[in-house]
Short mmCIF file of C-alpha atoms in Angstrom, two decimals:
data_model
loop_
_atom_site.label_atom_id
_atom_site.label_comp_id
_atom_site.label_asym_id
_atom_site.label_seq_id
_atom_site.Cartn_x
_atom_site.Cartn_y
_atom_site.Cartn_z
CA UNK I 1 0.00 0.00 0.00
CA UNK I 2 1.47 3.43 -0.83
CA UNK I 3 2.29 5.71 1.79
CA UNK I 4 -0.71 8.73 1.96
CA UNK I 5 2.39 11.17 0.77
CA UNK I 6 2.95 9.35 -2.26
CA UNK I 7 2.79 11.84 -5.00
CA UNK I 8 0.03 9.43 -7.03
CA UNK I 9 -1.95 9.31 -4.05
CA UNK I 10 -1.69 13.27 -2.99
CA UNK I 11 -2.17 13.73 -7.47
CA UNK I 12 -5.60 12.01 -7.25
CA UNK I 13 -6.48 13.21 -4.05
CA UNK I 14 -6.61 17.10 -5.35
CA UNK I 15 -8.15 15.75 -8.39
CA UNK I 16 -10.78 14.20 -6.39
CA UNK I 17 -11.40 16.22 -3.22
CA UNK I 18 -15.06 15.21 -3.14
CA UNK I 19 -15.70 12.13 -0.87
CA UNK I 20 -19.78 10.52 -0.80
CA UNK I 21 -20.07 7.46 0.86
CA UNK I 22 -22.81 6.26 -1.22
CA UNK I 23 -20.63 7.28 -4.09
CA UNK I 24 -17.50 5.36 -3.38
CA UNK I 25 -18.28 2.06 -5.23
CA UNK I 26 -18.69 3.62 -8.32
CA UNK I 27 -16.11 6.12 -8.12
CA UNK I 28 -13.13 3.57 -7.07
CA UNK I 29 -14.63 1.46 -9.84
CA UNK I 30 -14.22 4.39 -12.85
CA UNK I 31 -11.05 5.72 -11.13
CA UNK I 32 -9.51 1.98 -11.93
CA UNK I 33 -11.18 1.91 -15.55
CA UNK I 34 -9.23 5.38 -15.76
CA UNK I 35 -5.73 3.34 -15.53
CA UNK I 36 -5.45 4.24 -12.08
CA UNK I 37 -3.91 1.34 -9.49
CA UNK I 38 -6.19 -0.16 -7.48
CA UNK I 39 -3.90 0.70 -3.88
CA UNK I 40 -3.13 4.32 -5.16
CA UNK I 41 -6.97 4.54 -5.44
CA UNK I 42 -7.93 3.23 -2.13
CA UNK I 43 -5.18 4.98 -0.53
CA UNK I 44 -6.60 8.40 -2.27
CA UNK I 45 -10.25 7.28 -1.20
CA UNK I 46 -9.10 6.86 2.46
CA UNK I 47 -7.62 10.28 3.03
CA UNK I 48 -10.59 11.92 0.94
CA UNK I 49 -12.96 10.17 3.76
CA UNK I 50 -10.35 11.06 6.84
CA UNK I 51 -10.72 14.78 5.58
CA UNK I 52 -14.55 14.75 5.34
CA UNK I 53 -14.41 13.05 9.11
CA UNK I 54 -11.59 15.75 10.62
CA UNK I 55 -14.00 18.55 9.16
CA UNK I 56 -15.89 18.45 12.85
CA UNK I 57 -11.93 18.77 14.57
CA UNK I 58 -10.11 20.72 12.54
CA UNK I 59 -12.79 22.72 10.07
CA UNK I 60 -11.58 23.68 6.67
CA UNK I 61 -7.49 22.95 7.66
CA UNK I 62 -8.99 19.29 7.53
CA UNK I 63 -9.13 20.09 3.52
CA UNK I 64 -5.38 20.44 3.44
CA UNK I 65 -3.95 17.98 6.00
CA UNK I 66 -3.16 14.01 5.76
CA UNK I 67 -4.40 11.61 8.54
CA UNK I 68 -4.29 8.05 9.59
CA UNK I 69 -7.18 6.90 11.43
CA UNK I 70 -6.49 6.30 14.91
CA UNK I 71 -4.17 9.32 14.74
CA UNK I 72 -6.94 11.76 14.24
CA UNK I 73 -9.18 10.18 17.10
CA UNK I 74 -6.02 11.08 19.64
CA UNK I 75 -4.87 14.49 17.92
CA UNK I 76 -5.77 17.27 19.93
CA UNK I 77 -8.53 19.45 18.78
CA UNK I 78 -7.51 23.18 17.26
CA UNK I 79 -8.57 24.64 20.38
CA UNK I 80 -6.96 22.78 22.76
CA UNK I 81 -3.77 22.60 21.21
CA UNK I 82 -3.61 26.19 21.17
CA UNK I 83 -4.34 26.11 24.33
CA UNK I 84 -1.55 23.48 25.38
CA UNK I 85 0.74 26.33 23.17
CA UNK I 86 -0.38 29.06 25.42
CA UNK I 87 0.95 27.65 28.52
CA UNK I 88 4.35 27.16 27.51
CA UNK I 89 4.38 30.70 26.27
CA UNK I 90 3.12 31.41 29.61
CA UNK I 91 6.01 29.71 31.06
CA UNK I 92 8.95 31.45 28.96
CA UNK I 93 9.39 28.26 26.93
CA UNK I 94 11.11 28.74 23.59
CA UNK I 95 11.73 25.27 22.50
CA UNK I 96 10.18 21.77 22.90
CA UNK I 97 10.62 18.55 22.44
CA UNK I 98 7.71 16.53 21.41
CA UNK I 99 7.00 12.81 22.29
CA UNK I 100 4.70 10.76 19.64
CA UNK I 101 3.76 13.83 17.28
CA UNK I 102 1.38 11.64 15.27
CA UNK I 103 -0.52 13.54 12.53
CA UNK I 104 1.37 16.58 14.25
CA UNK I 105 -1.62 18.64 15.82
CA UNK I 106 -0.12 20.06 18.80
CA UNK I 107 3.02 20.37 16.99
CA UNK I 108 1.45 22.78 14.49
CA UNK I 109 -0.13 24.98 17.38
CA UNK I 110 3.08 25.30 19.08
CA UNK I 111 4.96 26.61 15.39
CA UNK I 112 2.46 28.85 14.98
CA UNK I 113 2.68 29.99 18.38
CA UNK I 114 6.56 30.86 17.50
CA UNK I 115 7.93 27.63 19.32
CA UNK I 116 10.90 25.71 18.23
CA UNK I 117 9.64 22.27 18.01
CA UNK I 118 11.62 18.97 17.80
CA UNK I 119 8.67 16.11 17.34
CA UNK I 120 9.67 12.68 17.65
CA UNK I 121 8.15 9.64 16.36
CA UNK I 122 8.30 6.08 16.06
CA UNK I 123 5.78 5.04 13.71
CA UNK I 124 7.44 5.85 10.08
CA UNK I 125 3.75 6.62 8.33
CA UNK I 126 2.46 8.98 10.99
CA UNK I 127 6.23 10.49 10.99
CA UNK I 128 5.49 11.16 7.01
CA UNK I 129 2.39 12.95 7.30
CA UNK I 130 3.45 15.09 9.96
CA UNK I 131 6.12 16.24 8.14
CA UNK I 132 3.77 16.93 5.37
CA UNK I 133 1.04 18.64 7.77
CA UNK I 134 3.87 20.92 8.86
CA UNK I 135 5.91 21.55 5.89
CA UNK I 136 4.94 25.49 6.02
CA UNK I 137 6.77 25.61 9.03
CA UNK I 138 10.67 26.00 9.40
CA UNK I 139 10.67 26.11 13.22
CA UNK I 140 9.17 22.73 13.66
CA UNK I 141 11.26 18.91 12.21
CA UNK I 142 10.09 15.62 12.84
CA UNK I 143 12.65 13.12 13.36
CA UNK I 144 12.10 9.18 13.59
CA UNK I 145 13.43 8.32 16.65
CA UNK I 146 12.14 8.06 20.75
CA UNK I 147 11.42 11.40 21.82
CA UNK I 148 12.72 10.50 25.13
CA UNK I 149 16.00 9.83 24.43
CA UNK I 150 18.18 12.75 24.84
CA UNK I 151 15.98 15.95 26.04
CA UNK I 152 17.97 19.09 25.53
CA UNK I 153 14.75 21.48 25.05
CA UNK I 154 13.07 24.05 27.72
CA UNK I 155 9.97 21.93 27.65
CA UNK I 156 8.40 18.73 26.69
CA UNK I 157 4.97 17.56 25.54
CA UNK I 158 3.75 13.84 25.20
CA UNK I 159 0.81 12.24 23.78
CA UNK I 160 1.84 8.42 24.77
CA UNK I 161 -0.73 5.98 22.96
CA UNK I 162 -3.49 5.08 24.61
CA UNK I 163 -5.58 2.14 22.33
CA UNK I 164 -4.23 -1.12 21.17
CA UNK I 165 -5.27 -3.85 19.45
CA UNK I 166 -8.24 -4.71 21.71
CA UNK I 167 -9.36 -0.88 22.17
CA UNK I 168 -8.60 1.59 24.84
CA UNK I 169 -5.52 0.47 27.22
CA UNK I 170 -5.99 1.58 31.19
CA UNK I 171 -2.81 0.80 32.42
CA UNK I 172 -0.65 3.85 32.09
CA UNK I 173 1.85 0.85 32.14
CA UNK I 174 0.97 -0.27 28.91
CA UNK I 175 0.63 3.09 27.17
CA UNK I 176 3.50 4.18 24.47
CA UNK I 177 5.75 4.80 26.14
CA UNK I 178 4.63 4.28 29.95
CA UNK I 179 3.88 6.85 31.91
CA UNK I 180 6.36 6.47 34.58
CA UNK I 181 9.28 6.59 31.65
CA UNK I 182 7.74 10.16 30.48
CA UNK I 183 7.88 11.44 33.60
CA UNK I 184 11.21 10.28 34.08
CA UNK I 185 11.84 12.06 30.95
CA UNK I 186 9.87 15.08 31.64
CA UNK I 187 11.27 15.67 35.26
CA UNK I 188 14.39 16.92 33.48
CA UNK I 189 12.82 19.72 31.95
CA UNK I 190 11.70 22.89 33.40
CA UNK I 191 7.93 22.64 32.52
CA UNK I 192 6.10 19.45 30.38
CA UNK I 193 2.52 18.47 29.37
CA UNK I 194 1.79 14.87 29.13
CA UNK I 195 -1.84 14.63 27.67
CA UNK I 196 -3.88 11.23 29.86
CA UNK I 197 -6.78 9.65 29.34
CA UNK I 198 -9.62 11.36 31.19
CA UNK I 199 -10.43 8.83 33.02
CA UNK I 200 -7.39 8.33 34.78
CA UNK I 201 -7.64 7.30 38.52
CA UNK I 202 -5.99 9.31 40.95
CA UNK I 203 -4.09 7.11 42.93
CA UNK I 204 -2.25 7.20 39.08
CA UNK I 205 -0.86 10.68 39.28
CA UNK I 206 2.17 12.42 40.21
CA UNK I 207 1.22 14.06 43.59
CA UNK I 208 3.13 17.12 42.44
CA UNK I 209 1.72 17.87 39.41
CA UNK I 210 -0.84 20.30 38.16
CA UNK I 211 -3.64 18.39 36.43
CA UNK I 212 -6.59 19.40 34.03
CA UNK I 213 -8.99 18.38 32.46
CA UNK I 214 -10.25 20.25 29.46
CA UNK I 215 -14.07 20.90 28.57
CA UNK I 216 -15.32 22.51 25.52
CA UNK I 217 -19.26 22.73 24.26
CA UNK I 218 -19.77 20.70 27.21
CA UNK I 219 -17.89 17.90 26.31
CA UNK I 220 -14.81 16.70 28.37
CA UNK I 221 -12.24 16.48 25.70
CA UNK I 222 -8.84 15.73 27.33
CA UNK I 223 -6.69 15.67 30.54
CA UNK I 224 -3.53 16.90 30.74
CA UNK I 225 -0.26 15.63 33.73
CA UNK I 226 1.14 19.33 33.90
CA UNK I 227 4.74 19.62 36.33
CA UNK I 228 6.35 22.51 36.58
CA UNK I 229 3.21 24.48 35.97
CA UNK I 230 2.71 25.74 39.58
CA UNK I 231 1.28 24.29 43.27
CA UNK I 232 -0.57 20.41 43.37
CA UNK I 233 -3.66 21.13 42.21
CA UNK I 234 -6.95 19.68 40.03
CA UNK I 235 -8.30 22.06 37.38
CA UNK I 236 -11.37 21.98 35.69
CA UNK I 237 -11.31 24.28 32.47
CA UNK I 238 -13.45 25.32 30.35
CA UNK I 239 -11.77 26.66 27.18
CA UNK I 240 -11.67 30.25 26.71
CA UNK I 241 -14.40 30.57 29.68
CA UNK I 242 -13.25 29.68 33.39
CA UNK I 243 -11.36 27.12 35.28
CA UNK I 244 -11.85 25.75 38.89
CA UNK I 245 -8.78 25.02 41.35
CA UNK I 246 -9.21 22.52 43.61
CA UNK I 247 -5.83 22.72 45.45
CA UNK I 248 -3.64 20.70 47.30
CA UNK I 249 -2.71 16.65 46.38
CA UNK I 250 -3.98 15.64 43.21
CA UNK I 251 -4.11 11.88 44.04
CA UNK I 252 -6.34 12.95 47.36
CA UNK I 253 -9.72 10.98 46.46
CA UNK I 254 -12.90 13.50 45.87
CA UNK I 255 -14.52 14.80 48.86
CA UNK I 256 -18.01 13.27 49.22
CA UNK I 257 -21.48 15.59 50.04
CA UNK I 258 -24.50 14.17 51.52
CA UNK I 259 -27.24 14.35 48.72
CA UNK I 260 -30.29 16.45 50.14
CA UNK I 261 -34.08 16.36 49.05
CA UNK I 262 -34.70 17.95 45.66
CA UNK I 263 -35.32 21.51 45.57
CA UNK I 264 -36.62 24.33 43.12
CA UNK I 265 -33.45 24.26 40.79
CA UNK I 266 -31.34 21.07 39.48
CA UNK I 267 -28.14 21.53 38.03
CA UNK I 268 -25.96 19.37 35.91
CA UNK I 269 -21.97 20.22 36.75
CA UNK I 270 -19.60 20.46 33.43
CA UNK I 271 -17.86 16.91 33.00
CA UNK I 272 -14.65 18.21 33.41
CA UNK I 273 -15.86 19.89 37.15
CA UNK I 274 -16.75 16.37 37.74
CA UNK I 275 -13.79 14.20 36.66
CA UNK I 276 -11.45 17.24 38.58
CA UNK I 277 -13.33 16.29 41.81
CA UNK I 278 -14.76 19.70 42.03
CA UNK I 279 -18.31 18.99 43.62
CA UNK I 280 -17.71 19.23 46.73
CA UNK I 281 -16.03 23.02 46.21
CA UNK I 282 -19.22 23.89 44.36
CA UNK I 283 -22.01 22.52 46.71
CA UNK I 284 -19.96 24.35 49.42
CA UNK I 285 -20.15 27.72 47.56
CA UNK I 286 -23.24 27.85 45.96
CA UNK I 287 -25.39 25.75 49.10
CA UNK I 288 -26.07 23.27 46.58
CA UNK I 289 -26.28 18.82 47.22
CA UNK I 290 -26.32 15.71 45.00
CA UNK I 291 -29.61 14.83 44.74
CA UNK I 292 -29.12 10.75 45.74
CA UNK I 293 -25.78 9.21 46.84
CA UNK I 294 -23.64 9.05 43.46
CA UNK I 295 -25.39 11.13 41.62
CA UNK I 296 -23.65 14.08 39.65
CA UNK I 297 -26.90 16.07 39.62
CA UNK I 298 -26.84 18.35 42.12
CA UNK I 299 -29.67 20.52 43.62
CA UNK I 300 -30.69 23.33 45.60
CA UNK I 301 -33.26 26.24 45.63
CA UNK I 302 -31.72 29.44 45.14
CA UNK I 303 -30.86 30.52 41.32
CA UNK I 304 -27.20 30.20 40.41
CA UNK I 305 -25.42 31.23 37.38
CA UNK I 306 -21.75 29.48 36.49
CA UNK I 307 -20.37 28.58 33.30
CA UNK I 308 -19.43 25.46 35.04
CA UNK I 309 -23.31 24.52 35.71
CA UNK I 310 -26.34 24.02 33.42
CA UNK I 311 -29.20 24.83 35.14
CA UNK I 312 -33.00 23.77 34.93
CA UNK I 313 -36.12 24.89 37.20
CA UNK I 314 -37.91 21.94 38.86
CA UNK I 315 -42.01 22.25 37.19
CA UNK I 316 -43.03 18.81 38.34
CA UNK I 317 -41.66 15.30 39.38
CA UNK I 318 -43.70 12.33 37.41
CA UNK I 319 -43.42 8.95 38.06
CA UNK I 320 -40.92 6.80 35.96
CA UNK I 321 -43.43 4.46 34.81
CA UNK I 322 -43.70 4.91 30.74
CA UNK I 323 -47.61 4.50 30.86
CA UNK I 324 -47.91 6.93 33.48
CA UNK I 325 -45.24 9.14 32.03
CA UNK I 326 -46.58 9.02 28.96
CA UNK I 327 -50.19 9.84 29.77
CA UNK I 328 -48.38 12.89 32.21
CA UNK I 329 -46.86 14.20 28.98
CA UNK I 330 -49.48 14.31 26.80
CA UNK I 331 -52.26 15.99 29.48
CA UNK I 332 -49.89 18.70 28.92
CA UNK I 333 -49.47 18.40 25.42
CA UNK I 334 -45.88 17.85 24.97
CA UNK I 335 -44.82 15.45 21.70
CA UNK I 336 -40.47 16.71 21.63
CA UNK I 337 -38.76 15.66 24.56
CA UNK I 338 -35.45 16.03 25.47
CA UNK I 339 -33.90 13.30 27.84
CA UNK I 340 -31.23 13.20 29.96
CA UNK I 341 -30.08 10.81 32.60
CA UNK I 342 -28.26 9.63 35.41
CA UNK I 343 -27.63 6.38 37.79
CA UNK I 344 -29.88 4.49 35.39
CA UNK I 345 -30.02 1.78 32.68
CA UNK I 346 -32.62 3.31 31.04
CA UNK I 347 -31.30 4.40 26.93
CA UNK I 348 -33.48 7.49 26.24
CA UNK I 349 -33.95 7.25 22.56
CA UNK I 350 -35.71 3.61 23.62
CA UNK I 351 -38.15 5.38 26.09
CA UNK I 352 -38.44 8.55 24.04
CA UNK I 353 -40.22 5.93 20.97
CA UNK I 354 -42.01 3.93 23.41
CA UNK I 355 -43.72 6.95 24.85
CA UNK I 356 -44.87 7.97 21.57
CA UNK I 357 -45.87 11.36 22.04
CA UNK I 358 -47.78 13.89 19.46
CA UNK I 359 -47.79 16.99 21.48
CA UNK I 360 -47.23 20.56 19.94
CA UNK I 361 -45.07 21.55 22.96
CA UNK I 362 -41.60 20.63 24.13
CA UNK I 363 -39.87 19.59 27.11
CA UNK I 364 -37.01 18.33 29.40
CA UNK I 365 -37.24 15.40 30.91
CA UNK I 366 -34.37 14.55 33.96
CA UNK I 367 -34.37 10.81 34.61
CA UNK I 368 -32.31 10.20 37.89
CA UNK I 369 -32.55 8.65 41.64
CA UNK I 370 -33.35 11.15 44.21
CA UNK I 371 -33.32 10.19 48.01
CA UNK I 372 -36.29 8.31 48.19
CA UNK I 373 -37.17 7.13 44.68
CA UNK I 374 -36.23 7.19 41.13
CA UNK I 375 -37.93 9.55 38.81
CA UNK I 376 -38.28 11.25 35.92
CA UNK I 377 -38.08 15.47 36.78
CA UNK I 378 -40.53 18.02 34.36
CA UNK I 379 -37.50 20.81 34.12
CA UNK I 380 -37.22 23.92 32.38
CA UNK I 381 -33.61 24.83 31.26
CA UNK I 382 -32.53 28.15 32.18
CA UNK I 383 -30.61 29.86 29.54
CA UNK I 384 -27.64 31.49 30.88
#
C-alpha cells in the first residue's frame, strides 16, 4: 500500500477532493477503468474520507492535512492545542521537544505559536504525514526516533498511545511509552505536558503535578499531567471561559457531600468539574447537594449562574413508569422531549419511541434517583 504522501496518491487526491459514501463504489470502480492502481486509489479514497471526518476537529485545515485513522481520534482538537501552546508561552518556553507527534496537531499549534519544536516519532507513516502537515513551518522537524531519548529542550509535551489492538488500554503501564518513563523524561525539563486519558484514577498521578482536564461545548475532551506548571492542584477548564482550582494533592480521592431532598433548581456540573473532583467546592459555595448518593446532579433552591453549571427549574416530578409518564406528557401536550439521565439503565432514545408522544409543545425530561425514589423530573432549562 502506498504511503498517503505518495505523490500518485496526494495527485488524485486534489483531483478528487469530493468524498460521498454512497458514491465510493462507483467512483473507485471508474477511477480503476481510468488506468489508475487499485492501492493508489484506495489509498486516495481513504484520506478523501479522513478529511470529510476531521472537518468536525479541525474545520476547513482538515481540507489540506493528511491523517491516519487512529491518529486523528487522539490528535488534539484546534482549540486545545492552542491552548496546550499558550501555557508554555506562559512559562517562557522557547523550544520543545515533542514525544509521539502523530498527525502533528499540537506540533502545528506550538509553530504557529513561535515555538521551536523537535517532534519525535516512532511510527514511520504517521512520521510522514506530519512532516507533510507541517511543511509550512521551518521552526518545527520531525525526526524518527524516541522522543525520550536525549531531552535538551526548555519543555516537553507527550501524547503516549493510549488504544491497542483490543481498544482503549488503562494501564498507564501499557501506554506508548509508559507513563512512569515520560515522567522520568519530563522531570528533566523545566515545565512538560503529558496529555492522559480522562479517566485516569488518581491514585495514578504524580502528587506534584498540576492536572486538568479540558471541557469545551460541554464535552470533556482531554486531561492533561502538567509539572512545573505551579502548586498540586486539580483544574477543571473550560476553554476560553473559566477554570476551577481545587488545590492541594492531586491523588487525594474526591470529597463526598450528603445528597439532600430535591429543591426548586437542578443543576448538571460540566464533566470536566466532575472528573477534577470539584463537587464538593461547588455545593460548598453555591449551598447546593447531589440529589441521591452518586449522583452528579446536584440541587438546591436558590438561582445560580456558572459557566461550570447548566441549570433547569424543577415544574413537576412524574413517576418513571412509561404508561404513566406518557399519559403525564401528553395531558400537557408535549410530543419533543429532550432526555437526559443519570444512575440508570434506562437508553433514552428507547423510552423517548415507546412513549410515543404527538404533542405541539416541548420539554425536558431529567431521569435520575433522588433520596427516596427514582424519577423522571418536568424541568425547564434556564438559559444562561
Amino acid at each position: 500500500m502506498p504511503s498517503p504522501t505518495d505523490r500518485r496518491v496526494l495527485s488524485l487526491l486534489e483531483s478528487h477532493p469530493q468524498y460521498r459514501e454512497d458514491d465510493v463504489f462507483a467512483l473507485s470502480t471508474k477511477l480503476r477503468g481510468d488506468g489508475f492502481e487499485p492501492d493508489v486509489v484506495s489509498e486516495a479514497l481513504t484520506q478523501a474520507r479522513l478529511r470529510q471526518k476531521a472537518e468536525s476537529k479541525f474545520g476547513e485545515r482538515a481540507h489540506t492535512m493528511l491523517f491516519t485513522s487512529d491518529g486523528l481520534e487522539q490528535a488534539s482538537r484546534p482549540d486545545a492545542a492552542k491552548y496546550h501552546a499558550e501555557q508554555f508561552l506562559s512559562a517562557g518556553v522557547q523550544s520543545i521537544r515533542e514525544v509521539g507527534c502523530g498527525i502533528g496537531a499540537d506540533t502545528l499549534a506550538f509553530a504557529q505559536a513561535g515555538l521551536t519544536v523537535n517532534a519525535r516519532e516512532l511510527e514511520e507513516d504517521r512520521a510522514q504525514i506530519a512532516r507533510y502537515n507541517l511543511v509550512a513551518f521551518p521552526t518545527a522537524s520531525v525526526e524518527l526516533a524516541d522522543g525520550l531519548l536525549d531531552v535538551t529542550e526548555d519543555a516537553l509535551w507527550a501524547d503516549p498511545a493510549r488504544r491497542g489492538p483490543k481498544g482503549r488500554i488503562n494501564n498507564p503501564e501499557e501506554w506508548g511509552p509508559p507513563l512512569s518513563r515520560v515522567l522520568e523524561a519530563a522531570r528533566r525539563t523545566r515545565i512538560a505536558g503529558i496529555k492522559v486519558a480522562p479517566g485516569i484514577d488518581y491514585g495514578q498521578l504524580p502528587n506534584d503535578a498540576t492536572v486538568e482536564w479540558l471541557s469545551s461545548g460541554g464535552d470533556l475532551i482531554e486531561a492533561i499531567i502538567w509539572l512545573g506548571l505551579g502548586q498540586p492542584s486539580r483544574r477543571a477548564v473550560l476553554l476560553g471561559e473559566a477554570e476551577l482550582i481545587i488545590e492541594g494533592d492531586p491523588t487525594t480521592p474526591a470529597e463526598m457531600v450528603e445528597p439532600q431532598e430535591l429543591g426548586t433548581y437542578i443543576y448538571e456540573p460540566d464533566p470536566a468539574v466532575i472528573r477534577a473532583g470539584g463537587i464538593a467546592q461547588f455545593c460548598t459555595e453555591f449551598n447546593l447537594a447531589p440529589v441521591a448518593p452518586g449522583i452528579a446532579y446536584l440541587t438546591g433552591n436558590s438561582r445560580i449562574d456558572s459557566p461550570f453549571l447548566t441549570a433547569f427549574e424543577v415544574i413537576d416530578v412524574l413517576p418513571l413508569q412509561e404508561k404513566k409518564l406518557a399519559r403525564e406528557l401528553s395531558n400537557r401536550h408535549i410530543g419533543t422531549v429532550e432526555i437526559k439521565k443519570r444512575g440508570l439503565e434506562i437508553s433514552p432514545e428507547t423510552l423517548r419511541k415507546r412513549l410515543k408522544l404527538k404533542g405541539t409543545e416541548s420539554a425536558t425530561l431529567i431521569l435520575t434517583p433522588l433520596l427516596r425514589s427514582r424519577n423522571a423530573l418536568l424541568v425547564s432549562r434556564i438559559q444562561p
